[in-house]
């Protein structure tokens, strides 16, 4: 659990920094039109980077700090659902799915395993 959360922390901090510093680079890499207001994407990068800090702190005691893991897990579920909804409505091109692979999909199983252990061994205690 500690290793998973530390890897997630490092990834999120790096990804968030990249998006804040180079907000159009992802769009250029996947052949999408950059946003008219890059500060919106930079704001997303800031949020993802802050998640990274939370994952790092949670790594010291994942059972105690499971709510941080749960918030991250829900984000990793709802983000792709939002993509599907917006893709079906024609609001986002399919190329945007590339960011979901590393931001969301690869973390589903490890975060689920952590939360399953919290349920089994810790019964969702908050103290």
mmCIF file of C-alpha atoms in Angstrom:
data_model
loop_
_atom_site.group_PDB
_atom_site.id
_atom_site.type_symbol
_atom_site.label_atom_id
_atom_site.label_comp_id
_atom_site.label_asym_id
_atom_site.label_seq_id
_atom_site.Cartn_x
_atom_site.Cartn_y
_atom_site.Cartn_z
ATOM 1 C CA UNK A 1 0.000 0.000 0.000
ATOM 2 C CA UNK A 2 2.806 2.378 0.882
ATOM 3 C CA UNK A 3 4.559 1.823 -2.450
ATOM 4 C CA UNK A 4 1.328 2.239 -4.444
ATOM 5 C CA UNK A 5 0.516 5.518 -2.736
ATOM 6 C CA UNK A 6 4.066 6.819 -3.086
ATOM 7 C CA UNK A 7 4.098 5.987 -6.813
ATOM 8 C CA UNK A 8 0.695 7.639 -7.217
ATOM 9 C CA UNK A 9 1.999 10.674 -5.326
ATOM 10 C CA UNK A 10 5.093 11.026 -7.481
ATOM 11 C CA UNK A 11 3.104 10.526 -10.680
ATOM 12 C CA UNK A 12 0.429 13.068 -9.687
ATOM 13 C CA UNK A 13 2.953 15.700 -8.636
ATOM 14 C CA UNK A 14 4.913 15.285 -11.878
ATOM 15 C CA UNK A 15 1.769 15.274 -14.048
ATOM 16 C CA UNK A 16 0.307 18.267 -12.229
ATOM 17 C CA UNK A 17 3.551 20.228 -12.562
ATOM 18 C CA UNK A 18 3.739 19.383 -16.278
ATOM 19 C CA UNK A 19 0.191 20.577 -16.904
ATOM 20 C CA UNK A 20 0.685 23.791 -14.921
ATOM 21 C CA UNK A 21 3.964 24.666 -16.635
ATOM 22 C CA UNK A 22 3.094 23.471 -20.157
ATOM 23 C CA UNK A 23 -0.712 23.563 -20.418
ATOM 24 C CA UNK A 24 -0.895 23.082 -24.194
ATOM 25 C CA UNK A 25 1.656 20.278 -24.528
ATOM 26 C CA UNK A 26 -0.781 17.396 -23.890
ATOM 27 C CA UNK A 27 -3.160 18.739 -26.515
ATOM 28 C CA UNK A 28 -0.330 19.138 -29.028
ATOM 29 C CA UNK A 29 0.933 15.592 -28.339
ATOM 30 C CA UNK A 30 -2.441 13.972 -29.044
ATOM 31 C CA UNK A 31 -3.413 16.267 -31.904
ATOM 32 C CA UNK A 32 -6.201 18.089 -30.100
ATOM 33 C CA UNK A 33 -7.039 21.759 -30.320
ATOM 34 C CA UNK A 34 -5.607 23.464 -27.191
ATOM 35 C CA UNK A 35 -8.095 25.047 -24.823
ATOM 36 C CA UNK A 36 -9.053 28.691 -25.287
ATOM 37 C CA UNK A 37 -8.417 29.240 -21.580
ATOM 38 C CA UNK A 38 -5.353 27.194 -20.550
ATOM 39 C CA UNK A 39 -5.765 28.309 -16.943
ATOM 40 C CA UNK A 40 -8.673 25.840 -16.663
ATOM 41 C CA UNK A 41 -6.319 22.967 -17.561
ATOM 42 C CA UNK A 42 -3.641 24.438 -15.290
ATOM 43 C CA UNK A 43 -6.204 24.435 -12.471
ATOM 44 C CA UNK A 44 -6.771 20.739 -13.126
ATOM 45 C CA UNK A 45 -3.015 20.224 -12.950
ATOM 46 C CA UNK A 46 -2.903 21.987 -9.602
ATOM 47 C CA UNK A 47 -5.682 19.771 -8.228
ATOM 48 C CA UNK A 48 -3.967 16.602 -9.459
ATOM 49 C CA UNK A 49 -0.683 17.761 -7.932
ATOM 50 C CA UNK A 50 -2.381 18.384 -4.597
ATOM 51 C CA UNK A 51 -3.850 14.880 -4.744
ATOM 52 C CA UNK A 52 -0.236 13.734 -5.015
ATOM 53 C CA UNK A 53 0.593 15.398 -1.715
ATOM 54 C CA UNK A 54 -2.401 13.681 -0.129
ATOM 55 C CA UNK A 55 -1.318 10.281 -1.439
ATOM 56 C CA UNK A 56 2.187 10.825 -0.063
ATOM 57 C CA UNK A 57 0.861 11.687 3.391
ATOM 58 C CA UNK A 58 -1.599 8.775 3.276
ATOM 59 C CA UNK A 59 1.275 6.410 2.461
ATOM 60 C CA UNK A 60 2.565 6.737 6.037
ATOM 61 C CA UNK A 61 -0.533 4.975 7.343
ATOM 62 C CA UNK A 62 -2.936 3.960 4.547
ATOM 63 C CA UNK A 63 -5.370 2.287 6.931
ATOM 64 C CA UNK A 64 -5.751 5.399 9.051
ATOM 65 C CA UNK A 65 -5.793 7.794 6.096
ATOM 66 C CA UNK A 66 -8.105 5.706 3.926
ATOM 67 C CA UNK A 67 -10.448 8.671 3.214
ATOM 68 C CA UNK A 68 -7.693 10.231 1.085
ATOM 69 C CA UNK A 69 -7.423 6.983 -0.866
ATOM 70 C CA UNK A 70 -11.226 6.832 -1.201
ATOM 71 C CA UNK A 71 -11.429 10.391 -2.549
ATOM 72 C CA UNK A 72 -8.713 9.549 -5.079
ATOM 73 C CA UNK A 73 -10.466 6.322 -6.061
ATOM 74 C CA UNK A 74 -13.786 8.096 -6.598
ATOM 75 C CA UNK A 75 -12.031 10.686 -8.744
ATOM 76 C CA UNK A 76 -10.484 7.894 -10.787
ATOM 77 C CA UNK A 77 -13.958 6.445 -11.373
ATOM 78 C CA UNK A 78 -15.913 9.665 -11.966
ATOM 79 C CA UNK A 79 -13.281 11.219 -14.264
ATOM 80 C CA UNK A 80 -13.643 8.489 -16.900
ATOM 81 C CA UNK A 81 -17.439 8.537 -16.497
ATOM 82 C CA UNK A 82 -17.341 12.253 -17.236
ATOM 83 C CA UNK A 83 -15.216 11.549 -20.301
ATOM 84 C CA UNK A 84 -17.725 8.963 -21.589
ATOM 85 C CA UNK A 85 -20.630 11.359 -21.050
ATOM 86 C CA UNK A 86 -18.825 14.205 -22.825
ATOM 87 C CA UNK A 87 -17.589 11.952 -25.638
ATOM 88 C CA UNK A 88 -21.110 10.656 -26.307
ATOM 89 C CA UNK A 89 -22.361 14.254 -26.375
ATOM 90 C CA UNK A 90 -19.630 15.146 -28.860
ATOM 91 C CA UNK A 91 -17.981 17.628 -26.503
ATOM 92 C CA UNK A 92 -14.554 15.973 -26.332
ATOM 93 C CA UNK A 93 -12.579 14.015 -28.938
ATOM 94 C CA UNK A 94 -11.608 10.407 -28.344
ATOM 95 C CA UNK A 95 -7.907 11.360 -28.066
ATOM 96 C CA UNK A 96 -8.594 12.735 -24.596
ATOM 97 C CA UNK A 97 -8.828 9.126 -23.355
ATOM 98 C CA UNK A 98 -5.025 8.959 -23.395
ATOM 99 C CA UNK A 99 -4.822 11.037 -20.243
ATOM 100 C CA UNK A 100 -7.241 8.657 -18.498
ATOM 101 C CA UNK A 101 -4.950 5.671 -18.971
ATOM 102 C CA UNK A 102 -2.226 6.973 -16.673
ATOM 103 C CA UNK A 103 -4.340 9.278 -14.500
ATOM 104 C CA UNK A 104 -7.133 6.822 -13.749
ATOM 105 C CA UNK A 105 -7.248 3.328 -15.246
ATOM 106 C CA UNK A 106 -3.895 2.009 -13.987
ATOM 107 C CA UNK A 107 -4.794 3.016 -10.417
ATOM 108 C CA UNK A 108 -8.221 1.359 -10.252
ATOM 109 C CA UNK A 109 -7.008 -2.057 -9.084
ATOM 110 C CA UNK A 110 -4.350 -0.961 -6.565
ATOM 111 C CA UNK A 111 -6.636 1.644 -4.975
ATOM 112 C CA UNK A 112 -9.493 -0.875 -4.898
ATOM 113 C CA UNK A 113 -7.228 -3.413 -3.149
ATOM 114 C CA UNK A 114 -6.266 -0.830 -0.516
ATOM 115 C CA UNK A 115 -9.908 0.045 0.117
ATOM 116 C CA UNK A 116 -10.893 -3.624 0.222
ATOM 117 C CA UNK A 117 -8.286 -4.160 2.949
ATOM 118 C CA UNK A 118 -9.617 -1.113 4.811
ATOM 119 C CA UNK A 119 -13.088 -2.650 4.680
ATOM 120 C CA UNK A 120 -11.925 -6.088 5.772
ATOM 121 C CA UNK A 121 -9.402 -5.173 8.462
ATOM 122 C CA UNK A 122 -10.334 -1.667 9.570
ATOM 123 C CA UNK A 123 -14.122 -1.562 9.053
ATOM 124 C CA UNK A 124 -13.930 2.018 7.700
ATOM 125 C CA UNK A 125 -12.901 3.461 11.098
ATOM 126 C CA UNK A 126 -12.188 7.167 11.073
ATOM 127 C CA UNK A 127 -10.054 7.217 14.202
#
